[in-house]
mmCIF file of C-alpha atoms in Angstrom:
data_model
loop_
_atom_site.group_PDB
_atom_site.id
_atom_site.type_symbol
_atom_site.label_atom_id
_atom_site.label_comp_id
_atom_site.label_asym_id
_atom_site.label_seq_id
_atom_site.Cartn_x
_atom_site.Cartn_y
_atom_site.Cartn_z
ATOM 1 C CA MET A 3 116.146 109.301 124.520
ATOM 2 C CA PRO A 4 113.506 107.800 122.208
ATOM 3 C CA PHE A 5 114.146 104.536 120.416
ATOM 4 C CA ARG A 6 114.535 105.824 116.859
ATOM 5 C CA CYS A 7 113.341 103.630 113.985
ATOM 6 C CA ALA A 8 113.970 104.315 110.295
ATOM 7 C CA VAL A 9 111.728 102.746 107.656
ATOM 8 C CA LEU A 10 113.479 102.445 104.308
ATOM 9 C CA ASP A 11 111.956 102.674 100.831
ATOM 10 C CA ASP A 12 108.477 103.701 101.955
ATOM 11 C CA PHE A 13 107.808 104.843 98.399
ATOM 12 C CA GLN A 14 104.041 105.155 98.888
ATOM 13 C CA ASN A 15 104.436 106.866 102.299
ATOM 14 C CA VAL A 16 102.096 104.369 103.985
ATOM 15 C CA ALA A 17 104.262 102.671 106.624
ATOM 16 C CA THR A 18 103.006 104.812 109.496
ATOM 17 C CA THR A 19 99.342 104.341 108.534
ATOM 18 C CA LEU A 20 99.297 100.545 108.147
ATOM 19 C CA ALA A 21 100.460 99.648 111.665
ATOM 20 C CA ASP A 22 100.108 100.947 115.209
ATOM 21 C CA TRP A 23 103.639 102.150 115.943
ATOM 22 C CA SER A 24 102.630 103.146 119.481
ATOM 23 C CA ALA A 25 102.058 99.479 120.333
ATOM 24 C CA PRO A 26 105.547 98.812 121.760
ATOM 25 C CA GLY A 27 104.577 100.866 124.816
ATOM 26 C CA HIS A 28 107.905 102.700 124.734
ATOM 27 C CA ARG A 29 108.788 106.008 123.233
ATOM 28 C CA VAL A 30 109.483 104.934 119.661
ATOM 29 C CA GLU A 31 110.141 107.609 117.056
ATOM 30 C CA VAL A 32 109.398 106.360 113.537
ATOM 31 C CA VAL A 33 110.904 108.126 110.529
ATOM 32 C CA PRO A 34 109.888 106.836 107.079
ATOM 33 C CA PHE A 35 112.143 107.529 104.094
ATOM 34 C CA THR A 36 110.270 107.768 100.799
ATOM 35 C CA GLU A 37 113.408 108.112 98.667
ATOM 36 C CA HIS A 38 115.850 105.292 97.991
ATOM 37 C CA PHE A 39 119.450 105.607 99.166
ATOM 38 C CA GLY A 40 121.658 104.243 96.425
ATOM 39 C CA THR A 41 125.081 104.315 98.073
ATOM 40 C CA GLU A 42 126.595 103.195 101.347
ATOM 41 C CA ASP A 43 127.622 106.753 102.189
ATOM 42 C CA GLU A 44 124.030 107.931 101.731
ATOM 43 C CA LEU A 45 122.803 105.153 104.016
ATOM 44 C CA VAL A 46 125.353 105.982 106.704
ATOM 45 C CA ALA A 47 124.449 109.665 106.607
ATOM 46 C CA ALA A 48 120.725 108.902 106.847
ATOM 47 C CA LEU A 49 120.846 106.098 109.435
ATOM 48 C CA ALA A 50 123.641 107.135 111.798
ATOM 49 C CA ASP A 51 121.235 108.321 114.514
ATOM 50 C CA PHE A 52 118.845 105.366 114.457
ATOM 51 C CA ASP A 53 118.578 102.411 116.846
ATOM 52 C CA CYS A 54 116.431 100.383 114.464
ATOM 53 C CA VAL A 55 115.996 100.041 110.706
ATOM 54 C CA VAL A 56 113.063 98.405 108.923
ATOM 55 C CA THR A 57 114.015 97.352 105.403
ATOM 56 C CA LEU A 58 111.791 95.972 102.649
ATOM 57 C CA ARG A 59 112.761 92.713 100.983
ATOM 58 C CA GLU A 60 116.328 92.549 99.658
ATOM 59 C CA ARG A 61 116.546 95.954 98.011
ATOM 60 C CA VAL A 62 119.058 97.406 100.484
ATOM 61 C CA ALA A 63 122.128 95.343 101.331
ATOM 62 C CA PHE A 64 123.603 95.414 104.832
ATOM 63 C CA PRO A 65 127.173 94.141 104.396
ATOM 64 C CA ALA A 66 129.826 94.318 107.099
ATOM 65 C CA SER A 67 131.171 97.562 105.638
ATOM 66 C CA LEU A 68 127.831 99.281 106.288
ATOM 67 C CA LEU A 69 127.056 97.652 109.636
ATOM 68 C CA ASN A 70 130.510 98.625 110.918
ATOM 69 C CA ARG A 71 129.639 102.268 110.232
ATOM 70 C CA LEU A 72 126.351 102.268 112.157
ATOM 71 C CA PRO A 73 127.448 101.985 115.814
ATOM 72 C CA ARG A 74 124.052 103.055 117.188
ATOM 73 C CA LEU A 75 122.100 100.395 115.269
ATOM 74 C CA ARG A 76 120.727 97.655 117.512
ATOM 75 C CA LEU A 77 117.799 96.129 115.621
ATOM 76 C CA LEU A 78 117.366 95.383 111.911
ATOM 77 C CA VAL A 79 113.911 94.226 110.793
ATOM 78 C CA ALA A 80 113.557 92.705 107.325
ATOM 79 C CA SER A 81 110.280 91.864 105.635
ATOM 80 C CA GLY A 82 110.108 88.135 105.013
ATOM 81 C CA MET A 83 111.878 85.349 106.856
ATOM 82 C CA ARG A 84 114.850 85.073 104.509
ATOM 83 C CA ASN A 85 117.257 87.811 103.469
ATOM 84 C CA SER A 86 120.395 87.079 101.479
ATOM 85 C CA VAL A 87 121.782 90.637 101.450
ATOM 86 C CA ILE A 88 122.239 90.994 105.222
ATOM 87 C CA ASP A 89 125.621 89.899 106.587
ATOM 88 C CA HIS A 90 124.343 88.069 109.645
ATOM 89 C CA ALA A 91 127.803 87.364 111.030
ATOM 90 C CA ALA A 92 128.674 91.053 110.839
ATOM 91 C CA ALA A 93 125.375 91.929 112.468
ATOM 92 C CA ARG A 94 126.157 89.642 115.411
ATOM 93 C CA ALA A 95 129.677 91.064 115.665
ATOM 94 C CA ASN A 96 128.221 94.557 115.872
ATOM 95 C CA GLY A 97 125.568 93.618 118.421
ATOM 96 C CA VAL A 98 122.715 93.980 115.946
ATOM 97 C CA THR A 99 119.699 91.676 116.261
ATOM 98 C CA VAL A 100 118.103 90.776 112.922
ATOM 99 C CA CYS A 101 114.418 89.878 112.858
ATOM 100 C CA GLY A 102 111.981 89.063 110.072
ATOM 101 C CA THR A 103 108.261 89.049 109.392
ATOM 102 C CA GLU A 104 105.852 86.723 107.670
ATOM 103 C CA SER A 105 105.114 87.245 103.983
ATOM 104 C CA SER A 106 102.179 86.067 101.897
ATOM 105 C CA SER A 107 102.677 84.125 98.672
ATOM 106 C CA THR A 108 99.399 85.406 97.257
ATOM 107 C CA PRO A 109 100.401 88.910 96.064
ATOM 108 C CA PRO A 110 103.306 87.784 93.839
ATOM 109 C CA ALA A 111 101.171 84.987 92.382
ATOM 110 C CA GLU A 112 98.445 87.498 91.565
ATOM 111 C CA LEU A 113 100.916 89.892 89.950
ATOM 112 C CA THR A 114 102.316 87.036 87.888
ATOM 113 C CA TRP A 115 98.909 86.600 86.345
ATOM 114 C CA ALA A 116 98.479 90.340 85.859
ATOM 115 C CA LEU A 117 101.693 90.353 83.807
ATOM 116 C CA LEU A 118 100.885 87.164 81.927
ATOM 117 C CA LEU A 119 97.361 88.270 81.020
ATOM 118 C CA GLY A 120 98.537 91.766 80.161
ATOM 119 C CA LEU A 121 101.050 90.325 77.731
ATOM 120 C CA ALA A 122 98.705 87.748 76.225
ATOM 121 C CA ARG A 123 95.924 90.220 75.499
ATOM 122 C CA GLY A 124 98.026 93.285 74.647
ATOM 123 C CA LEU A 125 96.358 95.301 77.388
ATOM 124 C CA VAL A 126 98.901 98.118 77.579
ATOM 125 C CA GLN A 127 98.952 98.658 73.828
ATOM 126 C CA GLU A 128 95.184 98.470 73.482
ATOM 127 C CA ASN A 129 94.517 100.703 76.480
ATOM 128 C CA GLY A 130 96.996 103.283 75.209
ATOM 129 C CA ALA A 131 95.411 103.287 71.758
ATOM 130 C CA LEU A 132 91.887 103.618 73.142
ATOM 131 C CA ARG A 133 92.788 106.540 75.411
ATOM 132 C CA ALA A 134 94.788 108.302 72.701
ATOM 133 C CA GLY A 135 92.154 107.941 69.993
ATOM 134 C CA GLY A 136 94.214 105.335 68.202
ATOM 135 C CA PRO A 137 93.055 102.313 66.217
ATOM 136 C CA TRP A 138 90.092 100.324 67.455
ATOM 137 C CA GLN A 139 91.669 96.880 67.963
ATOM 138 C CA SER A 140 95.238 96.434 66.786
ATOM 139 C CA THR A 141 96.280 93.164 68.421
ATOM 140 C CA VAL A 142 95.108 89.565 68.287
ATOM 141 C CA GLY A 143 95.240 88.074 71.772
ATOM 142 C CA ALA A 144 97.068 84.879 72.635
ATOM 143 C CA ASP A 145 94.894 82.144 74.149
ATOM 144 C CA LEU A 146 95.411 80.512 77.527
ATOM 145 C CA HIS A 147 92.937 77.630 77.346
ATOM 146 C CA GLY A 148 94.630 74.545 75.950
ATOM 147 C CA ARG A 149 98.055 76.148 75.939
ATOM 148 C CA ARG A 150 101.056 74.961 77.937
ATOM 149 C CA LEU A 151 102.248 76.837 81.029
ATOM 150 C CA GLY A 152 105.751 75.903 82.184
ATOM 151 C CA LEU A 153 106.756 76.777 85.720
ATOM 152 C CA LEU A 154 110.351 76.962 86.872
ATOM 153 C CA GLY A 155 109.787 76.222 90.541
ATOM 154 C CA LEU A 156 106.753 74.825 92.313
ATOM 155 C CA GLY A 157 107.022 76.261 95.801
ATOM 156 C CA LYS A 158 104.296 78.288 97.489
ATOM 157 C CA VAL A 159 104.069 80.946 94.792
ATOM 158 C CA GLY A 160 104.552 78.528 91.904
ATOM 159 C CA ALA A 161 101.798 76.268 93.204
ATOM 160 C CA LEU A 162 99.346 79.188 93.403
ATOM 161 C CA VAL A 163 100.204 80.194 89.841
ATOM 162 C CA ALA A 164 99.782 76.577 88.728
ATOM 163 C CA ARG A 165 96.290 76.282 90.163
ATOM 164 C CA VAL A 166 95.138 79.413 88.346
ATOM 165 C CA GLY A 167 96.587 78.031 85.118
ATOM 166 C CA LEU A 168 94.651 74.817 85.627
ATOM 167 C CA ALA A 169 91.483 76.840 86.209
ATOM 168 C CA PHE A 170 92.054 78.502 82.830
ATOM 169 C CA GLY A 171 92.256 75.044 81.261
ATOM 170 C CA MET A 172 95.979 75.168 80.619
ATOM 171 C CA ASP A 173 98.342 72.217 80.442
ATOM 172 C CA VAL A 174 100.695 72.979 83.335
ATOM 173 C CA SER A 175 104.130 71.452 83.823
ATOM 174 C CA ALA A 176 106.907 72.321 86.246
ATOM 175 C CA TRP A 177 110.619 71.773 86.717
ATOM 176 C CA SER A 178 113.337 72.579 89.237
ATOM 177 C CA GLN A 179 116.505 70.787 90.304
ATOM 178 C CA ASN A 180 114.896 68.985 93.236
ATOM 179 C CA LEU A 181 111.277 68.821 92.120
ATOM 180 C CA THR A 182 109.636 65.412 92.589
ATOM 181 C CA GLU A 183 106.669 63.694 90.982
ATOM 182 C CA GLU A 184 105.090 63.522 94.426
ATOM 183 C CA ARG A 185 105.075 67.325 94.628
ATOM 184 C CA THR A 186 103.753 67.818 91.095
ATOM 185 C CA HIS A 187 100.987 65.266 91.687
ATOM 186 C CA GLU A 188 100.076 67.096 94.879
ATOM 187 C CA VAL A 189 99.551 70.311 92.921
ATOM 188 C CA GLY A 190 97.963 68.530 89.956
ATOM 189 C CA VAL A 191 100.563 69.314 87.297
ATOM 190 C CA ARG A 192 103.078 67.345 85.243
ATOM 191 C CA LEU A 193 106.780 67.027 86.047
ATOM 192 C CA ALA A 194 108.769 68.198 83.031
ATOM 193 C CA PRO A 195 111.569 65.759 82.118
ATOM 194 C CA SER A 196 114.091 68.585 81.955
ATOM 195 C CA LYS A 197 114.500 72.328 82.019
ATOM 196 C CA GLU A 198 115.229 72.261 78.305
ATOM 197 C CA GLU A 199 112.052 70.380 77.434
ATOM 198 C CA LEU A 200 109.951 72.700 79.588
ATOM 199 C CA LEU A 201 111.357 75.751 77.828
ATOM 200 C CA ALA A 202 110.983 74.297 74.341
ATOM 201 C CA ASP A 203 107.421 73.023 74.815
ATOM 202 C CA SER A 204 105.806 75.855 76.784
ATOM 203 C CA ASP A 205 103.714 78.704 75.420
ATOM 204 C CA TYR A 206 104.170 80.601 78.681
ATOM 205 C CA VAL A 207 107.096 80.262 81.094
ATOM 206 C CA SER A 208 107.009 81.728 84.590
ATOM 207 C CA VAL A 209 109.920 81.806 87.047
ATOM 208 C CA HIS A 210 109.296 80.987 90.717
ATOM 209 C CA LEU A 211 112.688 80.000 92.129
ATOM 210 C CA ALA A 212 114.735 81.321 95.025
ATOM 211 C CA LEU A 213 118.018 82.909 93.997
ATOM 212 C CA SER A 214 121.006 80.743 94.847
ATOM 213 C CA ASP A 215 124.321 79.701 93.353
ATOM 214 C CA ARG A 216 122.442 77.006 91.431
ATOM 215 C CA THR A 217 119.774 79.297 89.993
ATOM 216 C CA ARG A 218 121.841 82.407 89.262
ATOM 217 C CA GLY A 219 121.993 82.708 85.469
ATOM 218 C CA LEU A 220 119.804 79.621 85.060
ATOM 219 C CA LEU A 221 118.313 81.078 81.900
ATOM 220 C CA GLY A 222 121.103 82.311 79.656
ATOM 221 C CA ALA A 223 121.367 82.778 75.905
ATOM 222 C CA THR A 224 121.340 79.009 75.278
ATOM 223 C CA GLU A 225 118.201 78.439 77.343
ATOM 224 C CA LEU A 226 116.332 81.469 75.980
ATOM 225 C CA ALA A 227 117.028 80.245 72.447
ATOM 226 C CA LEU A 228 114.872 77.188 73.228
ATOM 227 C CA LEU A 229 111.728 79.280 73.688
ATOM 228 C CA LYS A 230 109.161 79.372 70.914
ATOM 229 C CA PRO A 231 108.953 82.652 68.975
ATOM 230 C CA THR A 232 105.324 82.803 70.163
ATOM 231 C CA ALA A 233 106.217 82.213 73.843
ATOM 232 C CA TYR A 234 105.959 84.636 76.730
ATOM 233 C CA LEU A 235 108.374 84.714 79.683
ATOM 234 C CA VAL A 236 107.444 86.114 83.102
ATOM 235 C CA ASN A 237 109.761 86.692 86.061
ATOM 236 C CA THR A 238 108.458 87.882 89.430
ATOM 237 C CA SER A 239 111.137 86.024 91.390
ATOM 238 C CA ARG A 240 114.707 87.377 91.164
ATOM 239 C CA ALA A 241 116.289 89.154 88.216
ATOM 240 C CA ALA A 242 119.617 87.326 88.377
ATOM 241 C CA ILE A 243 117.959 84.013 87.514
ATOM 242 C CA ILE A 244 117.740 85.286 83.923
ATOM 243 C CA ASP A 245 120.777 86.662 82.103
ATOM 244 C CA GLN A 246 119.631 90.238 81.527
ATOM 245 C CA ALA A 247 121.820 90.906 78.475
ATOM 246 C CA ALA A 248 120.587 87.711 76.817
ATOM 247 C CA LEU A 249 116.985 88.638 77.582
ATOM 248 C CA LEU A 250 117.450 92.075 76.028
ATOM 249 C CA ASP A 251 118.839 90.402 72.920
ATOM 250 C CA VAL A 252 115.847 88.107 72.400
ATOM 251 C CA LEU A 253 113.409 90.987 73.016
ATOM 252 C CA HIS A 254 115.101 93.316 70.549
ATOM 253 C CA GLU A 255 115.450 90.556 67.957
ATOM 254 C CA GLY A 256 111.843 89.415 68.380
ATOM 255 C CA ARG A 257 112.815 85.840 69.169
ATOM 256 C CA ILE A 258 110.022 85.580 71.755
ATOM 257 C CA ALA A 259 106.588 87.181 71.771
ATOM 258 C CA GLY A 260 107.230 89.118 74.948
ATOM 259 C CA ALA A 261 108.357 89.189 78.562
ATOM 260 C CA GLY A 262 106.870 90.397 81.824
ATOM 261 C CA LEU A 263 109.291 91.533 84.524
ATOM 262 C CA ASP A 264 108.830 92.723 88.081
ATOM 263 C CA VAL A 265 112.421 92.292 89.335
ATOM 264 C CA TYR A 266 115.715 93.853 88.302
ATOM 265 C CA ASP A 267 119.433 93.630 88.992
ATOM 266 C CA VAL A 268 119.384 97.196 90.319
ATOM 267 C CA GLU A 269 116.358 98.659 92.081
ATOM 268 C CA PRO A 270 114.978 101.206 91.624
ATOM 269 C CA LEU A 271 115.739 100.769 87.937
ATOM 270 C CA PRO A 272 117.995 103.616 86.714
ATOM 271 C CA GLY A 273 116.333 106.059 84.353
ATOM 272 C CA ASP A 274 118.654 105.175 81.482
ATOM 273 C CA HIS A 275 118.481 101.410 81.951
ATOM 274 C CA PRO A 276 117.921 99.602 78.615
ATOM 275 C CA LEU A 277 115.000 97.617 80.018
ATOM 276 C CA ARG A 278 112.999 100.842 80.279
ATOM 277 C CA THR A 279 112.867 101.086 76.495
ATOM 278 C CA ALA A 280 113.045 97.413 75.495
ATOM 279 C CA PRO A 281 110.393 96.246 73.008
ATOM 280 C CA ARG A 282 107.932 93.450 73.776
ATOM 281 C CA LEU A 283 108.326 94.062 77.506
ATOM 282 C CA LEU A 284 105.655 94.618 80.150
ATOM 283 C CA ALA A 285 107.466 95.800 83.271
ATOM 284 C CA THR A 286 106.365 96.769 86.775
ATOM 285 C CA PRO A 287 108.484 98.314 89.590
ATOM 286 C CA HIS A 288 108.778 95.250 91.859
ATOM 287 C CA LEU A 289 105.143 95.215 92.914
ATOM 288 C CA GLY A 290 104.952 91.483 93.586
ATOM 289 C CA TYR A 291 104.838 91.833 97.370
ATOM 290 C CA VAL A 292 103.134 95.250 97.382
ATOM 291 C CA SER A 293 99.553 94.789 98.549
ATOM 292 C CA ARG A 294 97.645 96.298 101.439
ATOM 293 C CA ALA A 295 97.279 93.042 103.344
ATOM 294 C CA ASN A 296 100.949 92.170 102.888
ATOM 295 C CA TYR A 297 102.092 95.618 103.990
ATOM 296 C CA GLN A 298 99.855 95.404 107.045
ATOM 297 C CA ARG A 299 101.516 92.087 107.848
ATOM 298 C CA TYR A 300 105.033 93.461 107.287
ATOM 299 C CA TYR A 301 104.678 96.629 109.285
ATOM 300 C CA GLY A 302 102.416 95.128 111.925
ATOM 301 C CA GLN A 303 104.945 92.379 112.627
ATOM 302 C CA ALA A 304 107.802 94.892 112.469
ATOM 303 C CA VAL A 305 106.092 96.632 115.381
ATOM 304 C CA GLU A 306 105.833 93.267 117.159
ATOM 305 C CA ASP A 307 109.544 92.681 116.537
ATOM 306 C CA ILE A 308 110.408 96.070 118.022
ATOM 307 C CA ARG A 309 108.238 95.511 121.071
ATOM 308 C CA ALA A 310 109.709 92.064 121.695
ATOM 309 C CA TYR A 311 113.239 93.409 121.317
ATOM 310 C CA LEU A 312 112.587 96.249 123.759
ATOM 311 C CA GLU A 313 111.159 93.721 126.212
ATOM 312 C CA GLY A 314 114.344 91.673 125.944
ATOM 313 C CA ALA A 315 112.810 88.693 124.142
ATOM 314 C CA PRO A 316 113.290 89.091 120.389
ATOM 315 C CA VAL A 317 111.038 87.090 118.078
ATOM 316 C CA ARG A 318 111.439 85.848 114.498
ATOM 317 C CA VAL A 319 115.220 86.179 114.792
ATOM 318 C CA LEU A 320 117.109 85.555 111.538
ATOM 319 C CA GLY A 321 120.614 84.304 110.904
#
């Protein structure tokens, strides 16, 4: 029998073209799924006859309840080297090896700036008006040079975003629970005295933190109230870091100039979700990691993971 591999959430239908799936040297049958499975029952029905599943990021959870219902599954490959929605203990109990891949910090940093610049210069509104024969110039763009960019988190992605801000001539500061002056000096930015001061003083705030018990709900109604009415907030990290109901409130009430989002509590975002119609919002469908080079890395290393597993020497094992 062939070693059957399912690729989840291949929305663009490119997984089989961006890697050489014949490389394992075994008979591997690859089946991409271009539609998202929203329930555990749907996943079980779709994946019951597969030995391997390749899953993108943390969109699809693999709890014990699902893993227990997939007796044929032997290998689970996740893009990235950290995945909080896979029950690793349950995977081991079910004889499932979990492997990861490398992931570049560049694509999400680039998308952060696409959102920030799109908000600052009203690109969606102006483009829509131009194409529809609307008014010639209807917005006055917000400046970057000389303005303050506040970063929540200064890891790999945050540091890349910081350096672009510095190139624009912005005053860049950063804060996180464990951030040190040594790290901020290394990147060339200031260490904000507190989260509250960063929020109150910044013209642009961008979130670059990993989701954890400490960061979940880090920005709630109290924190969002500290933002200037002229400030912009961007989140390409994890949705749960910002209280979504509180964010909707400040957008509808016009208490900030706008927000740019690429991540959501539920993905894909339901058609009737209130964020789809929220004012002052520039939103993209979790494109932060979606670039050709990153996909080539993901799928190419997924093939490497499969080959190594079939050879009895798994690589990049997680959990």
